[in-house]
PDB file of C-alpha atoms in Angstrom:
ATOM      1  CA  UNK A   1     -38.005 -15.157 105.773  1.00 58.00           C
ATOM      2  CA  UNK A   2     -35.964 -18.359 105.620  1.00 82.00           C
ATOM      3  CA  UNK A   3     -32.408 -18.461 106.910  1.00 85.00           C
ATOM      4  CA  UNK A   4     -31.129 -19.268 103.416  1.00 78.00           C
ATOM      5  CA  UNK A   5     -32.760 -16.103 102.086  1.00 83.00           C
ATOM      6  CA  UNK A   6     -30.930 -13.761 104.475  1.00 91.00           C
ATOM      7  CA  UNK A   7     -28.492 -11.453 102.740  1.00 94.00           C
ATOM      8  CA  UNK A   8     -24.823 -11.787 103.680  1.00 94.00           C
ATOM      9  CA  UNK A   9     -25.045  -8.506 105.565  1.00 96.00           C
ATOM     10  CA  UNK A  10     -28.151  -9.535 107.517  1.00 96.00           C
ATOM     11  CA  UNK A  11     -26.686 -12.954 108.325  1.00 96.00           C
ATOM     12  CA  UNK A  12     -23.430 -11.438 109.585  1.00 97.00           C
ATOM     13  CA  UNK A  13     -25.354  -8.801 111.566  1.00 97.00           C
ATOM     14  CA  UNK A  14     -27.254 -11.657 113.232  1.00 97.00           C
ATOM     15  CA  UNK A  15     -24.001 -13.438 114.124  1.00 97.00           C
ATOM     16  CA  UNK A  16     -22.662 -10.232 115.684  1.00 97.00           C
ATOM     17  CA  UNK A  17     -25.589 -10.103 118.130  1.00 97.00           C
ATOM     18  CA  UNK A  18     -24.069 -13.125 119.907  1.00 98.00           C
ATOM     19  CA  UNK A  19     -21.339 -12.554 122.481  1.00 94.00           C
ATOM     20  CA  UNK A  20     -17.934 -13.873 121.440  1.00 92.00           C
ATOM     21  CA  UNK A  21     -14.612 -13.107 119.811  1.00 91.00           C
ATOM     22  CA  UNK A  22     -15.289 -14.169 116.213  1.00 96.00           C
ATOM     23  CA  UNK A  23     -14.677 -11.218 113.873  1.00 97.00           C
ATOM     24  CA  UNK A  24     -17.025 -10.498 110.971  1.00 98.00           C
ATOM     25  CA  UNK A  25     -14.577 -11.764 108.324  1.00 98.00           C
ATOM     26  CA  UNK A  26     -14.078 -14.955 110.340  1.00 98.00           C
ATOM     27  CA  UNK A  27     -17.839 -15.491 110.607  1.00 98.00           C
ATOM     28  CA  UNK A  28     -18.136 -14.995 106.834  1.00 98.00           C
ATOM     29  CA  UNK A  29     -15.486 -17.671 106.290  1.00 98.00           C
ATOM     30  CA  UNK A  30     -17.264 -20.162 108.573  1.00 98.00           C
ATOM     31  CA  UNK A  31     -20.568 -19.479 106.822  1.00 97.00           C
ATOM     32  CA  UNK A  32     -18.952 -20.157 103.437  1.00 98.00           C
ATOM     33  CA  UNK A  33     -17.230 -23.343 104.587  1.00 98.00           C
ATOM     34  CA  UNK A  34     -20.454 -24.658 106.165  1.00 98.00           C
ATOM     35  CA  UNK A  35     -22.412 -23.869 102.989  1.00 97.00           C
ATOM     36  CA  UNK A  36     -19.939 -26.036 101.042  1.00 97.00           C
ATOM     37  CA  UNK A  37     -20.485 -29.147 103.194  1.00 97.00           C
ATOM     38  CA  UNK A  38     -21.948 -31.740 100.806  1.00 96.00           C
ATOM     39  CA  UNK A  39     -25.284 -33.463 101.325  1.00 95.00           C
ATOM     40  CA  UNK A  40     -24.976 -36.442 103.632  1.00 96.00           C
ATOM     41  CA  UNK A  41     -22.121 -34.901 105.651  1.00 97.00           C
ATOM     42  CA  UNK A  42     -22.185 -32.716 108.760  1.00 98.00           C
ATOM     43  CA  UNK A  43     -20.223 -29.833 110.218  1.00 98.00           C
ATOM     44  CA  UNK A  44     -18.726 -30.518 113.660  1.00 98.00           C
ATOM     45  CA  UNK A  45     -17.746 -27.665 115.949  1.00 98.00           C
ATOM     46  CA  UNK A  46     -15.507 -28.266 118.961  1.00 98.00           C
ATOM     47  CA  UNK A  47     -16.058 -25.501 121.507  1.00 95.00           C
ATOM     48  CA  UNK A  48     -18.977 -23.106 121.241  1.00 96.00           C
ATOM     49  CA  UNK A  49     -18.861 -20.713 124.217  1.00 95.00           C
ATOM     50  CA  UNK A  50     -22.183 -18.861 123.775  1.00 96.00           C
ATOM     51  CA  UNK A  51     -22.781 -19.729 120.140  1.00 97.00           C
ATOM     52  CA  UNK A  52     -21.390 -16.965 117.955  1.00 98.00           C
ATOM     53  CA  UNK A  53     -19.530 -19.395 115.684  1.00 98.00           C
ATOM     54  CA  UNK A  54     -22.378 -21.904 116.012  1.00 98.00           C
ATOM     55  CA  UNK A  55     -24.831 -19.391 114.570  1.00 98.00           C
ATOM     56  CA  UNK A  56     -22.428 -18.624 111.706  1.00 98.00           C
ATOM     57  CA  UNK A  57     -22.028 -22.328 110.918  1.00 98.00           C
ATOM     58  CA  UNK A  58     -25.786 -22.943 111.075  1.00 98.00           C
ATOM     59  CA  UNK A  59     -26.526 -19.997 108.772  1.00 97.00           C
ATOM     60  CA  UNK A  60     -23.983 -21.393 106.316  1.00 97.00           C
ATOM     61  CA  UNK A  61     -25.428 -24.905 106.544  1.00 96.00           C
ATOM     62  CA  UNK A  62     -28.894 -23.499 105.817  1.00 94.00           C
ATOM     63  CA  UNK A  63     -27.525 -21.860 102.653  1.00 93.00           C
ATOM     64  CA  UNK A  64     -25.895 -25.055 101.464  1.00 92.00           C
ATOM     65  CA  UNK A  65     -27.207 -28.594 101.456  1.00 91.00           C
ATOM     66  CA  UNK A  66     -29.125 -27.899 104.676  1.00 85.00           C
ATOM     67  CA  UNK A  67     -26.934 -30.187 106.745  1.00 89.00           C
ATOM     68  CA  UNK A  68     -26.637 -30.356 110.473  1.00 96.00           C
ATOM     69  CA  UNK A  69     -24.095 -28.651 112.716  1.00 98.00           C
ATOM     70  CA  UNK A  70     -23.003 -30.816 115.644  1.00 98.00           C
ATOM     71  CA  UNK A  71     -21.673 -28.471 118.317  1.00 98.00           C
ATOM     72  CA  UNK A  72     -19.593 -30.154 121.032  1.00 98.00           C
ATOM     73  CA  UNK A  73     -18.719 -28.465 124.336  1.00 96.00           C
ATOM     74  CA  UNK A  74     -18.880 -29.905 127.874  1.00 95.00           C
ATOM     75  CA  UNK A  75     -19.459 -26.448 129.403  1.00 93.00           C
ATOM     76  CA  UNK A  76     -17.368 -27.347 132.424  1.00 86.00           C
ATOM     77  CA  UNK A  77     -15.544 -24.636 134.398  1.00 82.00           C
ATOM     78  CA  UNK A  78     -12.347 -23.882 132.496  1.00 77.00           C
ATOM     79  CA  UNK A  79      -9.772 -21.100 132.223  1.00 75.00           C
ATOM     80  CA  UNK A  80      -8.245 -20.973 128.746  1.00 74.00           C
ATOM     81  CA  UNK A  81      -4.558 -20.368 128.053  1.00 70.00           C
ATOM     82  CA  UNK A  82      -5.398 -16.778 127.075  1.00 71.00           C
ATOM     83  CA  UNK A  83      -7.261 -16.174 130.334  1.00 69.00           C
ATOM     84  CA  UNK A  84     -10.842 -16.637 129.112  1.00 77.00           C
ATOM     85  CA  UNK A  85     -13.229 -18.089 131.703  1.00 82.00           C
ATOM     86  CA  UNK A  86     -15.867 -20.564 130.605  1.00 85.00           C
ATOM     87  CA  UNK A  87     -18.459 -22.674 132.409  1.00 84.00           C
ATOM     88  CA  UNK A  88     -21.982 -23.881 133.003  1.00 84.00           C
ATOM     89  CA  UNK A  89     -23.588 -20.445 132.610  1.00 90.00           C
ATOM     90  CA  UNK A  90     -22.424 -20.297 128.981  1.00 94.00           C
ATOM     91  CA  UNK A  91     -24.661 -23.231 128.083  1.00 95.00           C
ATOM     92  CA  UNK A  92     -27.843 -21.312 128.976  1.00 95.00           C
ATOM     93  CA  UNK A  93     -26.655 -18.384 126.830  1.00 96.00           C
ATOM     94  CA  UNK A  94     -25.868 -20.791 123.979  1.00 97.00           C
ATOM     95  CA  UNK A  95     -29.398 -22.198 123.894  1.00 96.00           C
ATOM     96  CA  UNK A  96     -30.951 -18.742 124.179  1.00 97.00           C
ATOM     97  CA  UNK A  97     -28.801 -17.431 121.318  1.00 97.00           C
ATOM     98  CA  UNK A  98     -29.573 -20.390 119.038  1.00 97.00           C
ATOM     99  CA  UNK A  99     -33.284 -19.894 119.695  1.00 97.00           C
ATOM    100  CA  UNK A 100     -33.181 -16.134 119.172  1.00 96.00           C
ATOM    101  CA  UNK A 101     -31.239 -16.538 115.919  1.00 96.00           C
ATOM    102  CA  UNK A 102     -33.734 -19.122 114.673  1.00 95.00           C
ATOM    103  CA  UNK A 103     -31.056 -21.717 113.878  1.00 96.00           C
ATOM    104  CA  UNK A 104     -31.949 -24.396 116.432  1.00 93.00           C
ATOM    105  CA  UNK A 105     -33.257 -26.815 113.796  1.00 92.00           C
ATOM    106  CA  UNK A 106     -29.803 -26.861 112.175  1.00 94.00           C
ATOM    107  CA  UNK A 107     -27.802 -27.469 115.383  1.00 98.00           C
ATOM    108  CA  UNK A 108     -27.372 -30.550 117.568  1.00 97.00           C
ATOM    109  CA  UNK A 109     -25.634 -29.614 120.819  1.00 97.00           C
ATOM    110  CA  UNK A 110     -23.604 -32.317 122.554  1.00 97.00           C
ATOM    111  CA  UNK A 111     -22.497 -31.444 126.096  1.00 95.00           C
ATOM    112  CA  UNK A 112     -19.553 -33.829 126.371  1.00 96.00           C
ATOM    113  CA  UNK A 113     -15.837 -33.656 125.766  1.00 95.00           C
ATOM    114  CA  UNK A 114     -14.737 -33.699 122.143  1.00 97.00           C
ATOM    115  CA  UNK A 115     -12.705 -36.894 122.290  1.00 97.00           C
ATOM    116  CA  UNK A 116     -15.471 -38.826 124.052  1.00 97.00           C
ATOM    117  CA  UNK A 117     -17.893 -37.822 121.294  1.00 98.00           C
ATOM    118  CA  UNK A 118     -15.398 -38.715 118.559  1.00 98.00           C
ATOM    119  CA  UNK A 119     -14.759 -42.135 120.108  1.00 97.00           C
ATOM    120  CA  UNK A 120     -18.474 -42.948 120.064  1.00 97.00           C
ATOM    121  CA  UNK A 121     -19.198 -41.262 116.703  1.00 98.00           C
ATOM    122  CA  UNK A 122     -21.363 -43.350 114.386  1.00 96.00           C
ATOM    123  CA  UNK A 123     -22.834 -40.405 112.575  1.00 85.00           C
ATOM    124  CA  UNK A 124     -22.411 -39.273 108.992  1.00 96.00           C
ATOM    125  CA  UNK A 125     -18.996 -38.286 107.635  1.00 97.00           C
ATOM    126  CA  UNK A 126     -17.684 -34.908 108.741  1.00 98.00           C
ATOM    127  CA  UNK A 127     -17.473 -32.434 105.863  1.00 98.00           C
ATOM    128  CA  UNK A 128     -16.275 -29.545 108.055  1.00 98.00           C
ATOM    129  CA  UNK A 129     -14.480 -29.734 111.379  1.00 98.00           C
ATOM    130  CA  UNK A 130     -14.078 -26.445 113.276  1.00 98.00           C
ATOM    131  CA  UNK A 131     -11.659 -26.784 116.197  1.00 98.00           C
ATOM    132  CA  UNK A 132     -12.084 -24.048 118.805  1.00 96.00           C
ATOM    133  CA  UNK A 133     -11.751 -25.863 122.128  1.00 94.00           C
ATOM    134  CA  UNK A 134      -8.792 -25.869 124.489  1.00 93.00           C
ATOM    135  CA  UNK A 135      -5.960 -24.142 122.568  1.00 93.00           C
ATOM    136  CA  UNK A 136      -3.082 -25.875 124.339  1.00 94.00           C
ATOM    137  CA  UNK A 137      -1.030 -28.027 121.964  1.00 97.00           C
ATOM    138  CA  UNK A 138      -1.895 -31.449 123.405  1.00 97.00           C
ATOM    139  CA  UNK A 139      -5.595 -30.586 123.460  1.00 96.00           C
ATOM    140  CA  UNK A 140      -5.711 -29.249 119.882  1.00 97.00           C
ATOM    141  CA  UNK A 141      -3.710 -32.232 118.666  1.00 98.00           C
ATOM    142  CA  UNK A 142      -5.981 -34.628 120.586  1.00 98.00           C
ATOM    143  CA  UNK A 143      -9.116 -33.055 119.106  1.00 98.00           C
ATOM    144  CA  UNK A 144      -7.730 -33.265 115.577  1.00 98.00           C
ATOM    145  CA  UNK A 145      -6.520 -36.870 115.899  1.00 98.00           C
ATOM    146  CA  UNK A 146      -9.796 -38.001 117.488  1.00 98.00           C
ATOM    147  CA  UNK A 147     -11.902 -36.581 114.658  1.00 98.00           C
ATOM    148  CA  UNK A 148      -9.548 -37.245 111.709  1.00 97.00           C
ATOM    149  CA  UNK A 149     -10.920 -40.773 111.084  1.00 97.00           C
ATOM    150  CA  UNK A 150     -14.400 -39.310 110.636  1.00 98.00           C
ATOM    151  CA  UNK A 151     -13.422 -36.727 108.012  1.00 98.00           C
ATOM    152  CA  UNK A 152     -14.852 -37.173 104.532  1.00 96.00           C
ATOM    153  CA  UNK A 153     -12.440 -37.047 101.605  1.00 93.00           C
ATOM    154  CA  UNK A 154     -12.032 -33.358 100.758  1.00 96.00           C
ATOM    155  CA  UNK A 155     -13.356 -32.262 104.155  1.00 98.00           C
ATOM    156  CA  UNK A 156     -12.322 -28.872 105.436  1.00 98.00           C
ATOM    157  CA  UNK A 157     -10.715 -28.461 108.850  1.00 98.00           C
ATOM    158  CA  UNK A 158     -10.768 -24.965 110.333  1.00 98.00           C
ATOM    159  CA  UNK A 159      -8.881 -23.861 113.432  1.00 98.00           C
ATOM    160  CA  UNK A 160      -9.659 -20.782 115.488  1.00 97.00           C
ATOM    161  CA  UNK A 161      -6.833 -18.725 116.960  1.00 95.00           C
ATOM    162  CA  UNK A 162      -4.177 -19.745 114.428  1.00 96.00           C
ATOM    163  CA  UNK A 163      -2.204 -16.805 115.786  1.00 95.00           C
ATOM    164  CA  UNK A 164      -1.752 -18.684 119.084  1.00 95.00           C
ATOM    165  CA  UNK A 165       1.576 -20.548 119.192  1.00 96.00           C
ATOM    166  CA  UNK A 166       0.204 -24.002 120.103  1.00 97.00           C
ATOM    167  CA  UNK A 167      -2.538 -23.924 117.468  1.00 97.00           C
ATOM    168  CA  UNK A 168      -0.095 -22.652 114.820  1.00 97.00           C
ATOM    169  CA  UNK A 169       2.322 -25.458 115.718  1.00 98.00           C
ATOM    170  CA  UNK A 170      -0.318 -28.156 115.269  1.00 97.00           C
ATOM    171  CA  UNK A 171      -1.551 -26.706 111.964  1.00 98.00           C
ATOM    172  CA  UNK A 172       2.011 -26.551 110.652  1.00 97.00           C
ATOM    173  CA  UNK A 173       2.646 -30.157 111.678  1.00 97.00           C
ATOM    174  CA  UNK A 174      -0.481 -31.649 110.106  1.00 96.00           C
ATOM    175  CA  UNK A 175       0.073 -29.720 106.891  1.00 96.00           C
ATOM    176  CA  UNK A 176       3.748 -30.794 106.755  1.00 96.00           C
ATOM    177  CA  UNK A 177       2.693 -34.424 107.289  1.00 95.00           C
ATOM    178  CA  UNK A 178       0.355 -34.259 104.294  1.00 95.00           C
ATOM    179  CA  UNK A 179      -2.721 -35.029 106.418  1.00 94.00           C
ATOM    180  CA  UNK A 180      -4.098 -31.611 105.458  1.00 97.00           C
ATOM    181  CA  UNK A 181      -3.468 -29.283 102.542  1.00 96.00           C
ATOM    182  CA  UNK A 182      -3.371 -25.537 103.282  1.00 96.00           C
ATOM    183  CA  UNK A 183      -6.498 -23.681 102.238  1.00 96.00           C
ATOM    184  CA  UNK A 184      -6.675 -20.120 103.477  1.00 97.00           C
ATOM    185  CA  UNK A 185      -7.236 -17.756 106.339  1.00 97.00           C
ATOM    186  CA  UNK A 186      -9.517 -14.991 107.526  1.00 98.00           C
ATOM    187  CA  UNK A 187      -8.298 -13.096 110.571  1.00 97.00           C
ATOM    188  CA  UNK A 188      -7.310 -15.654 113.186  1.00 97.00           C
ATOM    189  CA  UNK A 189      -9.240 -18.552 111.576  1.00 98.00           C
ATOM    190  CA  UNK A 190      -7.286 -20.752 109.155  1.00 98.00           C
ATOM    191  CA  UNK A 191      -8.502 -23.745 107.233  1.00 98.00           C
ATOM    192  CA  UNK A 192      -7.082 -26.714 105.362  1.00 98.00           C
ATOM    193  CA  UNK A 193      -8.442 -29.541 103.220  1.00 98.00           C
ATOM    194  CA  UNK A 194      -8.153 -33.289 103.840  1.00 95.00           C
ATOM    195  CA  UNK A 195      -6.770 -35.328 100.995  1.00 79.00           C
ATOM    196  CA  UNK A 196      -4.380 -34.876  98.094  1.00 65.00           C
TER     197      UNK A 196
END
């Protein structure tokens, strides 16, 4: 059976087999947003841990125009502001999970820092940007500003952990500036749209 032919329930069940903190309703949102990425554009994910959100994005991309998900994470040892511990061992789990889920053909993994990748980006326009890296204000802001020039008109920008004060602050600021227009929310994932 092709990935695009999976029922919503089966696709979400597959996502839930991957370790992570993405709730079912949040995975459903990411799948929908990835399915709406137009042909010729890509979805970019900043931060992947062991691939739960990556699998959701890839399943969505397979249902849509069949675009690519570019998943960016350096997998360096890191303790997040909420106490989560991340590192090299997560990369092996990521690859195993992408293979087991059968989504590897839809995902390009880049093991570098987000801003370094954005600086060198010559790829297609970004139709969906999912920011789930370092949640400290300066880091979230830096990720958004680095990737903003690559966003297609009408692109969606989703942020994980919108309930965290630094992420919420950045989202509020970019929406107040007019850079993004509020879209919606599922659980702790919120999204906005670029453009008028």
